[in-house]
mmCIF file of C-alpha atoms in Angstrom:
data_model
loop_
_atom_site.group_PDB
_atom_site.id
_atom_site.type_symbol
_atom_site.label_atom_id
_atom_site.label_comp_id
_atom_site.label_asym_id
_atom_site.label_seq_id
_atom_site.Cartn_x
_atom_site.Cartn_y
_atom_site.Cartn_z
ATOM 1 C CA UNK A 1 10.380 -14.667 42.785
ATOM 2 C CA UNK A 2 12.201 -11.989 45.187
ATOM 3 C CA UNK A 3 15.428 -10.116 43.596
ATOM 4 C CA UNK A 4 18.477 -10.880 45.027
ATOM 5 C CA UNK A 5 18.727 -7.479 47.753
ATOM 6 C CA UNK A 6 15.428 -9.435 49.228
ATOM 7 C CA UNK A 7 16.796 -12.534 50.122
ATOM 8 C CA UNK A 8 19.419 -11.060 52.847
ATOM 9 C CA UNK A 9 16.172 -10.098 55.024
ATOM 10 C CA UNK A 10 14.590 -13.400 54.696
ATOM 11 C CA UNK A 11 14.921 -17.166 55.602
ATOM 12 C CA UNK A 12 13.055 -20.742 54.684
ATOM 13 C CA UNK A 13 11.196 -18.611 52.215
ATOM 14 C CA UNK A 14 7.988 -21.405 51.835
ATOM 15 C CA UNK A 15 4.656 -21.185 49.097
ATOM 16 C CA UNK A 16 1.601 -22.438 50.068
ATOM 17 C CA UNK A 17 -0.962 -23.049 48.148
ATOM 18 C CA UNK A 18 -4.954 -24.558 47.999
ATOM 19 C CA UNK A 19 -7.823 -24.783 46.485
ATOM 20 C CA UNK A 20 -9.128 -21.262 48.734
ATOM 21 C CA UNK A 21 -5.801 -19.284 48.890
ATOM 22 C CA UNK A 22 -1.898 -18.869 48.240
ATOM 23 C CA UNK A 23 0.508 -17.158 49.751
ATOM 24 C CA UNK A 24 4.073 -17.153 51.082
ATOM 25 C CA UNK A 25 5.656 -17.466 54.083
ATOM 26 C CA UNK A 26 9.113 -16.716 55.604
ATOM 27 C CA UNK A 27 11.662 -16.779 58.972
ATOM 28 C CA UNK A 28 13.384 -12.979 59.345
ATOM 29 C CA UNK A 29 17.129 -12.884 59.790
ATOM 30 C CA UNK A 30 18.974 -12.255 63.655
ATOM 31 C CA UNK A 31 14.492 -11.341 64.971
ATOM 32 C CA UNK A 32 14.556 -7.957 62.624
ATOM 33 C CA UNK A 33 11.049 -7.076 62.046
ATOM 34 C CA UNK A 34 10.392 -5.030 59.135
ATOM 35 C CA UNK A 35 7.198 -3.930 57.836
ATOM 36 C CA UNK A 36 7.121 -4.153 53.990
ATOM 37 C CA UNK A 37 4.034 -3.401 51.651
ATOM 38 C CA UNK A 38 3.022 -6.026 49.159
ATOM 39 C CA UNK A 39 1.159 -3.615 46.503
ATOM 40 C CA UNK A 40 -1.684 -4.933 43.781
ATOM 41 C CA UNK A 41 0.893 -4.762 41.326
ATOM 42 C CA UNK A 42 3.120 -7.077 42.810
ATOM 43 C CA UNK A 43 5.729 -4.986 44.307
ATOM 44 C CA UNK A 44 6.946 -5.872 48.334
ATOM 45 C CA UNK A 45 8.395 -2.442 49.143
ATOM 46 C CA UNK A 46 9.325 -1.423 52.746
ATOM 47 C CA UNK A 47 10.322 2.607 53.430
ATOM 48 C CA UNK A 48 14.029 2.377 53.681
ATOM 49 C CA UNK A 49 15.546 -0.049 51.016
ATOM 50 C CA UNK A 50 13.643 -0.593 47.397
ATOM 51 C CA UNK A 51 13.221 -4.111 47.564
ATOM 52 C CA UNK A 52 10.472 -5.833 45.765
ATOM 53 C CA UNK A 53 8.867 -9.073 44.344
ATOM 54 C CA UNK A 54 9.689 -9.444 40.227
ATOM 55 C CA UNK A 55 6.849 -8.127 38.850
ATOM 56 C CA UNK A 56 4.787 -9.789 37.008
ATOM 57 C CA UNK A 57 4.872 -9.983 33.100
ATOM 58 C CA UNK A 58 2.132 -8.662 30.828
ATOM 59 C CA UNK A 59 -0.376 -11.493 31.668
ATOM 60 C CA UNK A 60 -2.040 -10.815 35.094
ATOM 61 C CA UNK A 61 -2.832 -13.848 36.214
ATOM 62 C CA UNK A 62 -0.059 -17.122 36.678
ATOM 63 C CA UNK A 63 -1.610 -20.185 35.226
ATOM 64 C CA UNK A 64 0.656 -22.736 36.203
ATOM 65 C CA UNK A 65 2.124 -23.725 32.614
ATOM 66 C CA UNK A 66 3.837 -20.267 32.247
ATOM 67 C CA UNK A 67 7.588 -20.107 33.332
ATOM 68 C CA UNK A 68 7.556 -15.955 32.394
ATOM 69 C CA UNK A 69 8.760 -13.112 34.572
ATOM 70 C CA UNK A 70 6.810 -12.975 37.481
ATOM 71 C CA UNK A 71 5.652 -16.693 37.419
ATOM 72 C CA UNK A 72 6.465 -19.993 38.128
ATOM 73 C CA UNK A 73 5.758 -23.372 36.432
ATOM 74 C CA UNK A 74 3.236 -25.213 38.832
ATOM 75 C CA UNK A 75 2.020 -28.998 37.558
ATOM 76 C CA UNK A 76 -0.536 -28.755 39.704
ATOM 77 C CA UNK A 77 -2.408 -25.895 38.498
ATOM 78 C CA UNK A 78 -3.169 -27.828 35.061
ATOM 79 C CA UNK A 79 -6.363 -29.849 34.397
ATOM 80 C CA UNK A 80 -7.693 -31.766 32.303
ATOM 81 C CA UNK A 81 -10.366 -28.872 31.481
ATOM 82 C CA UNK A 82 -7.883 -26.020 30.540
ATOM 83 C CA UNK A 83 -5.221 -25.252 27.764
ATOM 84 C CA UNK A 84 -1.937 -22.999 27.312
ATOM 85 C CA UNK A 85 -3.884 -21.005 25.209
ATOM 86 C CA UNK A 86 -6.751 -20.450 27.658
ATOM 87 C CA UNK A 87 -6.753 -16.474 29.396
ATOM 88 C CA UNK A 88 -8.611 -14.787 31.412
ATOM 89 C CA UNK A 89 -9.378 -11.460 29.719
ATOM 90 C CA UNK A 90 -10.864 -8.117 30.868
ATOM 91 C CA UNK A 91 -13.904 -7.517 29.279
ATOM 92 C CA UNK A 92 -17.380 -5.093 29.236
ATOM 93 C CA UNK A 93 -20.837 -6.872 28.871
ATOM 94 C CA UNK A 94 -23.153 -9.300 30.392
ATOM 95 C CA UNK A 95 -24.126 -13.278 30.154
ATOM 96 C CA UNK A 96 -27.674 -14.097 28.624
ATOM 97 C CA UNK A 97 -30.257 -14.350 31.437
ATOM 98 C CA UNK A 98 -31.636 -17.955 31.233
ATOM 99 C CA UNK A 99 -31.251 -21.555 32.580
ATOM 100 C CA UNK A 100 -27.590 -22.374 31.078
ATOM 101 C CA UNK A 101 -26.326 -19.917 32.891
ATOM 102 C CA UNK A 102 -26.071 -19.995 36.790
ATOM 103 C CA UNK A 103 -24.052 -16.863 38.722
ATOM 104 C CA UNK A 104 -22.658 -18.024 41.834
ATOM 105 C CA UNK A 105 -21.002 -15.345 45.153
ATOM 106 C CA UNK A 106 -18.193 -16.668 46.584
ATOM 107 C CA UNK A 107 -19.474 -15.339 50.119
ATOM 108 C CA UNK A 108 -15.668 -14.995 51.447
ATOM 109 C CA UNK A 109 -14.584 -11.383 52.106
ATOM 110 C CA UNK A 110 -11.207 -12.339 51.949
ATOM 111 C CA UNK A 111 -10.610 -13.375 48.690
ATOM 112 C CA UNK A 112 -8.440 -11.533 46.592
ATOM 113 C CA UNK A 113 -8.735 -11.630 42.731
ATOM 114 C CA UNK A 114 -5.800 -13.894 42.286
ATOM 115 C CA UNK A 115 -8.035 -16.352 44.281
ATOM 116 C CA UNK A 116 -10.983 -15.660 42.417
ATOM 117 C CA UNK A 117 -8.878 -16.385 39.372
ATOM 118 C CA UNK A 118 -8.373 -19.635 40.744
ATOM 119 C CA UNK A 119 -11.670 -20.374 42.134
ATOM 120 C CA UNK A 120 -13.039 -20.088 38.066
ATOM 121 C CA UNK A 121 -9.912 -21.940 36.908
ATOM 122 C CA UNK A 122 -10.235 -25.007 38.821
ATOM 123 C CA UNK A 123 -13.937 -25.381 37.878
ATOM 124 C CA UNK A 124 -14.344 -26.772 34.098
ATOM 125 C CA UNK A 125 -17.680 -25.247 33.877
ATOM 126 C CA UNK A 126 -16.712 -21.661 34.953
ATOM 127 C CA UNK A 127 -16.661 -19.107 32.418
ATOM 128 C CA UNK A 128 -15.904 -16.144 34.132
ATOM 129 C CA UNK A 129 -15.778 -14.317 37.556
ATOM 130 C CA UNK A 130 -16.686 -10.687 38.465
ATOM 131 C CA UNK A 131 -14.768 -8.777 41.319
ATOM 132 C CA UNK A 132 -17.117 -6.815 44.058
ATOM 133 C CA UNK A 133 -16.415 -3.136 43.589
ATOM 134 C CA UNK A 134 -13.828 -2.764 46.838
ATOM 135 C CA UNK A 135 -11.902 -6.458 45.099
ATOM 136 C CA UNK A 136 -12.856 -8.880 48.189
ATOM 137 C CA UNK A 137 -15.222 -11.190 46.765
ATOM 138 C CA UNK A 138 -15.827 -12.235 43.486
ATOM 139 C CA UNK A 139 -18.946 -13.483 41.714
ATOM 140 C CA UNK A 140 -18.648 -16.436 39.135
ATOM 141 C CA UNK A 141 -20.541 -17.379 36.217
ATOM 142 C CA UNK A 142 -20.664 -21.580 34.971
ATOM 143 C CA UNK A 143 -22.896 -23.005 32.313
ATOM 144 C CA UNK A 144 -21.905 -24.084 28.628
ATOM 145 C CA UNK A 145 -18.876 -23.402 26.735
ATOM 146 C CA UNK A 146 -21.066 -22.771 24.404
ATOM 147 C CA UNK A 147 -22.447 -19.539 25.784
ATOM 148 C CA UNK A 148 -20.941 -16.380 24.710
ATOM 149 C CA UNK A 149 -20.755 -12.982 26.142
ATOM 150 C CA UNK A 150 -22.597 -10.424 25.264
ATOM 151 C CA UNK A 151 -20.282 -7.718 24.571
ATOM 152 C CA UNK A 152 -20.869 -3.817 25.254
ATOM 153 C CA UNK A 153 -18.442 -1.520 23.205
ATOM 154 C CA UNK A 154 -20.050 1.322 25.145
ATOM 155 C CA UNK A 155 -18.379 0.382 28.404
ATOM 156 C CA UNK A 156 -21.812 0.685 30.399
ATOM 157 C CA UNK A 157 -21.704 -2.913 31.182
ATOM 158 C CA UNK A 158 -19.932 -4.719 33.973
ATOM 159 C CA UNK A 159 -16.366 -5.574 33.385
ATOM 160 C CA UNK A 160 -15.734 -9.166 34.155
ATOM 161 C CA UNK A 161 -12.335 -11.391 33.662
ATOM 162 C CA UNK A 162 -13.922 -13.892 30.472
ATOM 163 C CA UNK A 163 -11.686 -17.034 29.936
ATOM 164 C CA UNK A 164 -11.039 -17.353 26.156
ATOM 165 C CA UNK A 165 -9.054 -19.193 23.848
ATOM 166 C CA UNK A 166 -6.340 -17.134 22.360
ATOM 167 C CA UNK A 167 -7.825 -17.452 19.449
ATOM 168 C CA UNK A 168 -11.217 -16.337 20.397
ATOM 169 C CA UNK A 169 -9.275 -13.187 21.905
ATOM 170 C CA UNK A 170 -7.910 -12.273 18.598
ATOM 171 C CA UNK A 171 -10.965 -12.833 16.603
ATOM 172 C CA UNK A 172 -12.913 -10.484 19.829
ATOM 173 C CA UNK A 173 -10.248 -7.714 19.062
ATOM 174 C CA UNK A 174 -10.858 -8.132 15.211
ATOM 175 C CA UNK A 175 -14.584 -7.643 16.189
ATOM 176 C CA UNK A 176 -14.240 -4.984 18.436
ATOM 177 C CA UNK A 177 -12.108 -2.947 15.825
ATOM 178 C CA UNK A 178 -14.543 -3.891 13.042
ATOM 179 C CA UNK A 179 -17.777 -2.597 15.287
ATOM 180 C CA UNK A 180 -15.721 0.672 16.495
ATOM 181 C CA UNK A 181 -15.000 1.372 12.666
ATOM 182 C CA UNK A 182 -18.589 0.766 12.120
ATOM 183 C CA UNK A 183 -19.764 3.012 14.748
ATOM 184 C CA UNK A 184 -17.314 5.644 13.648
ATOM 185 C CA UNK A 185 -18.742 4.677 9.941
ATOM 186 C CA UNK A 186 -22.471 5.414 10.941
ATOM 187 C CA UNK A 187 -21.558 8.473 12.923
ATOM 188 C CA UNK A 188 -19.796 10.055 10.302
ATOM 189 C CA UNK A 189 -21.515 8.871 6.904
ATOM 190 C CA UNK A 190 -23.824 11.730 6.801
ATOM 191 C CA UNK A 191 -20.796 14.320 7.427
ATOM 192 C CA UNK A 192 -19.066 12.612 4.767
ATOM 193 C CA UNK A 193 -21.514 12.113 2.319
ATOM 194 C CA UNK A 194 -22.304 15.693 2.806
ATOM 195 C CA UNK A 195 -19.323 16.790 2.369
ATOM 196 C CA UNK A 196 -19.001 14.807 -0.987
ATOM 197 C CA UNK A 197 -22.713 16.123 -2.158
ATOM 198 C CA UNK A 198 -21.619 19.373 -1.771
ATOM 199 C CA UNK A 199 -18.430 18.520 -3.619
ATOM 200 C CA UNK A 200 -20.169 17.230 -6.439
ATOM 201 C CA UNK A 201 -22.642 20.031 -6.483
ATOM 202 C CA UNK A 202 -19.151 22.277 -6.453
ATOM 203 C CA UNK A 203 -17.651 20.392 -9.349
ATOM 204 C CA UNK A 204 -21.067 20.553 -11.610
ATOM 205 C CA UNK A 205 -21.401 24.125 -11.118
ATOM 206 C CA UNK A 206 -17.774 25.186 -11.927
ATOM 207 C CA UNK A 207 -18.114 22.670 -15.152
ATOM 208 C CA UNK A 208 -21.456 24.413 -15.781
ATOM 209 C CA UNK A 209 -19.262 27.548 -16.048
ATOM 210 C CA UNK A 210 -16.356 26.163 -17.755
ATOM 211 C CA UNK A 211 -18.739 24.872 -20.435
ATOM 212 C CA UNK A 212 -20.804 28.443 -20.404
ATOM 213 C CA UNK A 213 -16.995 30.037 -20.952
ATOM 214 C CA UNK A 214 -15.985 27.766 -23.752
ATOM 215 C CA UNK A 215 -19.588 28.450 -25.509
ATOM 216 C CA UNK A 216 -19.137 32.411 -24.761
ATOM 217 C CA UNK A 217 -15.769 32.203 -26.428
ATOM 218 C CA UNK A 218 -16.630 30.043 -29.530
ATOM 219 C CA UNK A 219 -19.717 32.793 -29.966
ATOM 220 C CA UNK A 220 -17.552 35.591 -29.690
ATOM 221 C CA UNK A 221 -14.835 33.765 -32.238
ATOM 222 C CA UNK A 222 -17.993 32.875 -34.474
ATOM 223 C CA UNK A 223 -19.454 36.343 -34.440
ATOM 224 C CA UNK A 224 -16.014 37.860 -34.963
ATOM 225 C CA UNK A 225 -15.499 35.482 -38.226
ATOM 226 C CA UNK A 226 -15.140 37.863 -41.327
ATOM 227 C CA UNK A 227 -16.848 35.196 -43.284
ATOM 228 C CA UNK A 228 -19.636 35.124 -41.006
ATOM 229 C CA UNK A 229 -19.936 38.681 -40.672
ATOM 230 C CA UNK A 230 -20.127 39.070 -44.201
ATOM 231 C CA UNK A 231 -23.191 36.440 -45.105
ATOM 232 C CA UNK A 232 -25.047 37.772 -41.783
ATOM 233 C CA UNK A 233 -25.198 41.218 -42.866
ATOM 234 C CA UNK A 234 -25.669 40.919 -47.034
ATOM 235 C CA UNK A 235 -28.117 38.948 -49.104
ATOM 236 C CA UNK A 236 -27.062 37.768 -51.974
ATOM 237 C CA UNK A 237 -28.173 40.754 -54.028
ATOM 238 C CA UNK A 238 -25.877 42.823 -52.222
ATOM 239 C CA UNK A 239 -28.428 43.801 -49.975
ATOM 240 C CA UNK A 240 -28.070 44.357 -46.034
ATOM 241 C CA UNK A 241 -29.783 42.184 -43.768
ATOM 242 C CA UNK A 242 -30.264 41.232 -40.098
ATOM 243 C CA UNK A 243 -27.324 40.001 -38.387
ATOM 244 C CA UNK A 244 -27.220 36.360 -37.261
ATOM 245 C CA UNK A 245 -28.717 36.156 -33.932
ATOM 246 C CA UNK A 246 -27.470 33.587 -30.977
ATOM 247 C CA UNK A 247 -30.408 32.377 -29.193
ATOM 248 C CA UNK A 248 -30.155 31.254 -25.541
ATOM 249 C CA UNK A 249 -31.363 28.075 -24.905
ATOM 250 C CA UNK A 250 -34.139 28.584 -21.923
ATOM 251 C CA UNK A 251 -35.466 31.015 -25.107
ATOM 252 C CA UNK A 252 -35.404 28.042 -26.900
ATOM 253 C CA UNK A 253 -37.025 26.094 -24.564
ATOM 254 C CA UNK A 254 -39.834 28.591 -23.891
ATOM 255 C CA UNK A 255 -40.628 29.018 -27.701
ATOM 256 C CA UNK A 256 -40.926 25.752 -28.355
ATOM 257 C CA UNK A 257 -42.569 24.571 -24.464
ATOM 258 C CA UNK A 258 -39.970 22.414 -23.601
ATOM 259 C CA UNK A 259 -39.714 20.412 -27.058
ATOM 260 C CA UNK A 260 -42.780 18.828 -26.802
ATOM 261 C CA UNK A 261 -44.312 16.528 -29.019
ATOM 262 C CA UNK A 262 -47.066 18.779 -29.906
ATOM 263 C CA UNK A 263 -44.565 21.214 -31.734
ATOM 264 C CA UNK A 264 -43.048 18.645 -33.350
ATOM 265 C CA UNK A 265 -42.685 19.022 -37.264
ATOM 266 C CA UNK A 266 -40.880 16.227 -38.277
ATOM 267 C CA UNK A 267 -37.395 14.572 -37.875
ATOM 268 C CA UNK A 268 -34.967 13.265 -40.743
ATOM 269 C CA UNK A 269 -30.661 12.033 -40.708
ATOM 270 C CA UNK A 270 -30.101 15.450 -38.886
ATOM 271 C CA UNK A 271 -32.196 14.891 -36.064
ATOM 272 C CA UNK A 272 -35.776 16.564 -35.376
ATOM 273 C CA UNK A 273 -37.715 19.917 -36.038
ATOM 274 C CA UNK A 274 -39.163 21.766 -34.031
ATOM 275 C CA UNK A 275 -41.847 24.668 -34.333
ATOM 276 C CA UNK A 276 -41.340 27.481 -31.632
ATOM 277 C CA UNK A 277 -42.648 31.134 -31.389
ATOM 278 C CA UNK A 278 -40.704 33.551 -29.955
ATOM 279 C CA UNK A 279 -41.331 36.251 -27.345
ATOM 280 C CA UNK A 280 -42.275 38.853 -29.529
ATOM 281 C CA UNK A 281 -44.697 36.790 -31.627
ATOM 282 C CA UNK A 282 -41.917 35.166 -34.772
ATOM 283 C CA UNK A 283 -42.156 31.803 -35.666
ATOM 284 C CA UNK A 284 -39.329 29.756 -35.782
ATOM 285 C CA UNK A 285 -38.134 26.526 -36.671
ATOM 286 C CA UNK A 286 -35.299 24.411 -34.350
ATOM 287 C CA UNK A 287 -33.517 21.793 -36.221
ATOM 288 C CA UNK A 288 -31.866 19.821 -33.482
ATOM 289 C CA UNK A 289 -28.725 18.288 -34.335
ATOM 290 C CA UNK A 290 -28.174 14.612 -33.762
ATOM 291 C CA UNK A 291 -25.585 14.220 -31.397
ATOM 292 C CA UNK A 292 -24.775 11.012 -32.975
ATOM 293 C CA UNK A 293 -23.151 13.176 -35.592
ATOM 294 C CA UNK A 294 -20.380 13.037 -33.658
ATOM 295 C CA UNK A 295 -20.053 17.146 -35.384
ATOM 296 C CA UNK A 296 -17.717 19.284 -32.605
ATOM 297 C CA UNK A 297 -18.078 22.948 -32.348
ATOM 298 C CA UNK A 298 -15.532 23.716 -35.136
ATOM 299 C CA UNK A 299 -17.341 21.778 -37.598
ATOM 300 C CA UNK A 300 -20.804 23.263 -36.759
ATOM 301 C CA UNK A 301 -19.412 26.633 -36.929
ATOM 302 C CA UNK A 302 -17.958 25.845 -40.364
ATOM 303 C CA UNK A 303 -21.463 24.251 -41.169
ATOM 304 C CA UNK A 304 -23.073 27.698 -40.060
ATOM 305 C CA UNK A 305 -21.252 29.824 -42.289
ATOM 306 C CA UNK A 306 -21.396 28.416 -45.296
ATOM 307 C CA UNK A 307 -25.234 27.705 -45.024
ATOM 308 C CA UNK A 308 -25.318 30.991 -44.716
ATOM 309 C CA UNK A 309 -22.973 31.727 -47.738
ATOM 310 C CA UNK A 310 -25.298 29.792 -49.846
ATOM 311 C CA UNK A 311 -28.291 30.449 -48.874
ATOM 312 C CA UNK A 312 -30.635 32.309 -51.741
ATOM 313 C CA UNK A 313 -33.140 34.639 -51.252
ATOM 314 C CA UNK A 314 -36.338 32.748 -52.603
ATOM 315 C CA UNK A 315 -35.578 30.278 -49.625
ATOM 316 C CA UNK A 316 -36.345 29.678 -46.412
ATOM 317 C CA UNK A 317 -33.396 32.338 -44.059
ATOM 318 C CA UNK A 318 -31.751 31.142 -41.474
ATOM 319 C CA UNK A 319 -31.701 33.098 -38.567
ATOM 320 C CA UNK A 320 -29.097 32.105 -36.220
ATOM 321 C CA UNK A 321 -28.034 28.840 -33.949
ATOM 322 C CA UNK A 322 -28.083 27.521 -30.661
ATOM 323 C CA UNK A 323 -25.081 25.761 -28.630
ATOM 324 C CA UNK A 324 -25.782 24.266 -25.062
ATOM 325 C CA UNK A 325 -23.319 21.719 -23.996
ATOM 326 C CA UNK A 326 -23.583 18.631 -26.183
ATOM 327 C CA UNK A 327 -26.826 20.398 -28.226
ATOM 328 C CA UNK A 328 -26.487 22.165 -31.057
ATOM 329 C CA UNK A 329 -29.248 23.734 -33.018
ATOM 330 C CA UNK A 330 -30.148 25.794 -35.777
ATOM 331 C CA UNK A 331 -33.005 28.309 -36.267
ATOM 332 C CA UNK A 332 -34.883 29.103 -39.155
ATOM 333 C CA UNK A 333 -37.784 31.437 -40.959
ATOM 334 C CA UNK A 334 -40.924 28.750 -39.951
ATOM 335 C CA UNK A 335 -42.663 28.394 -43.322
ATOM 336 C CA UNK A 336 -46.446 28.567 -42.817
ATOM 337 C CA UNK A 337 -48.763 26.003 -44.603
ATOM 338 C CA UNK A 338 -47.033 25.349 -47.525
ATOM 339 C CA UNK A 339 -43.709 23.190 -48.922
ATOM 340 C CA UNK A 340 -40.732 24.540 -50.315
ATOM 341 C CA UNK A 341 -42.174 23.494 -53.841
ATOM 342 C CA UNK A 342 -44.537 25.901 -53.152
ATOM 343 C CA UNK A 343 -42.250 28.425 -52.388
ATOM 344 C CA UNK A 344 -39.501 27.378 -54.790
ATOM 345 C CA UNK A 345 -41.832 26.649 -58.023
ATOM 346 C CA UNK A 346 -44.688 28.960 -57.684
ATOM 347 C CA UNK A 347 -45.495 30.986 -60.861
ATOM 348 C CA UNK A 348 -45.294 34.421 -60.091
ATOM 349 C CA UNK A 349 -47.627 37.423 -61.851
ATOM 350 C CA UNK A 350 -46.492 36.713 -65.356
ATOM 351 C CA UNK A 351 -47.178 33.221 -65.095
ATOM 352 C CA UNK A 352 -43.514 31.653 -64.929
ATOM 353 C CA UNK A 353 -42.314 29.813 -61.798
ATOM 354 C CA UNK A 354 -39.875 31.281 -60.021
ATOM 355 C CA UNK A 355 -37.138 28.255 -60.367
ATOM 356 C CA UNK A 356 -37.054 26.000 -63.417
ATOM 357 C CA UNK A 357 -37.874 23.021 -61.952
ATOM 358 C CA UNK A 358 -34.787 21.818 -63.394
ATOM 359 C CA UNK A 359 -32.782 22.944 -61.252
ATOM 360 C CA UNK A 360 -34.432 20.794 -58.390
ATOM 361 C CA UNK A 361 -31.952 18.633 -57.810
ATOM 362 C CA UNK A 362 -28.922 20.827 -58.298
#
């Protein structure tokens, strides 16, 4: 189609079209002989007046059935063979090498790609066609619809104009986005899961701390404790004794070798016992707390002081505790050999026990 400041320069503007080629034809006005410039684009421009052909709408290629800018509706063009929803589309990759496939040259220099469009249209069994790298002869590729290309996101391939379905075309583009997100995936999971290790690593380490905080100020609350002060420092005869100790736990750990089974002493409701020996050569027992107790800090603290309230001096002394995160622990005198009847109910010198046995149970 040629806008209306065209037409006064022309007359019996005719089409002509084949099987080979198309083009127009027409008579000048009065014998003027212009020279005009029909670009790739579409656009018939000459160097004193801006006239020019419509250009075409988004959709290279005419196709007979389209009545769009740039095109006109041509019966002739359809087949049998072809839809409305049939394109030719620019794409990167090659066929499959083997006997469906045949690639045919066209072997005519003067073919432009508009005719190698049609040259693949008008043949049922052509697939696509492949411009020479200066655009005057083409290469085409027939075989079965049922061949696909194989497509190269990385561009190395050759580009060829692929006639799809619509359809197919918007499932290729869903493709291509999926593999280009998957590409992008692979190339920048290890970044990200980096990243997010060293996150995590971040977030353990300032909980670590927080924890360590929380446990440094409960000790120094505990420790602080009047009541507390008070049973770590006096027996109950009055007399002074060593102050309550807070063990750390990796001296924990190293008196008893990492809890092992072999140090062992038993286990009850509370949880299990533990025999340890400390760095300068005390035995020690660990009573680990069951941390199905469900007992908070609070509570063991309470717990702490008033075992140490009512503890008497004929038994077995506690020495201190032991908070790490969710574990809490206390430590005791290790009594060699012997039970706490032993202890409790011996007779001394004069031949009485120590405790009326009465008093067992109370």
């Amino acid at each position: 189609m040629l806008s209306s400041s065209f037409s006064q320069y022309m007359d019996n503007l005719s089409y002509v079209y084949s099987n080979v080629e198309r083009y127009f034809s027409f008579h000048v006005v009065s014998g003027v002989r212009p020279m005009w410039i029909l670009t790739p684009d579409g656009m018939l421009l000459d160097g004193e007046t801006s006239m020019s052909l419509t250009p075409l709408s988004e959709n290279e290629f005419c196709y007979g059935y389209e009545t769009s800018t740039g095109c006109l509706e041509v019966p002739d063009l359809a087949n049998e063979c072809r839809s409305k929803n049939e394109n030719f589309t620019l794409l990167s990759g090659e066929y499959p090498t083997d006997s469906r496939m045949r690639r045919s040259d066209a072997g005519n220099s003067s073919l432009s790609r508009s005719d190698c469009m049609m040259r693949c249209w008008n043949d049922c069994s052509c697939l696509a066609f492949e411009e020479y790298e200066y655009g005057n002869d083409c290469v085409t590729y027939t075989g079965d619809k049922s061949t696909k290309l194989i497509i190269d996101t990385r561009g190395y391939d050759t580009q060829m104009f692929v006639l799809e379905s619509q359809d197919a075309i918007d499932s290729m583009i869903v493709l291509h986005a999926f593999g280009h997100l998957l590409l992008l995936g692979f190339f920048y999971f290890p970044f990200v899961s980096g990243y997010c290790g060293i996150l995590r690593r971040k977030n353990l380490r300032l909980e670590a701390e927080e924890r360590q905080r929380r446990d440094d100020e409960y000790f120094l609350g505990l420790m602080a404790s009047d009541s507390f002060n008070d049973a770590s420092n006096l027996d109950n005869s009055g007399r002074k004794i060593s102050e309550m100790t807070v063990f750390s736990y990796p001296s924990i750990l190293a008196s008893t070798n990492n809890f092992t089974s072999e140090n062992k002493l038993g286990e009850g409701g509370f949880g299990p016992v533990y025999k340890g020996k400390l760095s300068h050569g005390l035995d020690i027992a660990i009573k680990r707390l069951s941390r199905a107790s469900g007992q908070g800090l609070v509570e063991f603290k309470n717990e702490l002081v008033l075992i140490t309230k009512i503890q008497h001096t004929k038994l077995v002394r506690i020495l201190g505790c032991c908070v790490h995160g969710e574990e809490k622990m206390l430590i005791y005198e290790y009594m060699p050999n012997k039970s706490l009847d032993f202890f409790s109910f011996r007779r001394n010198k004069k031949g009485t026990p120590r405790l009326d046995k009465t008093m067992e149970h109370h």
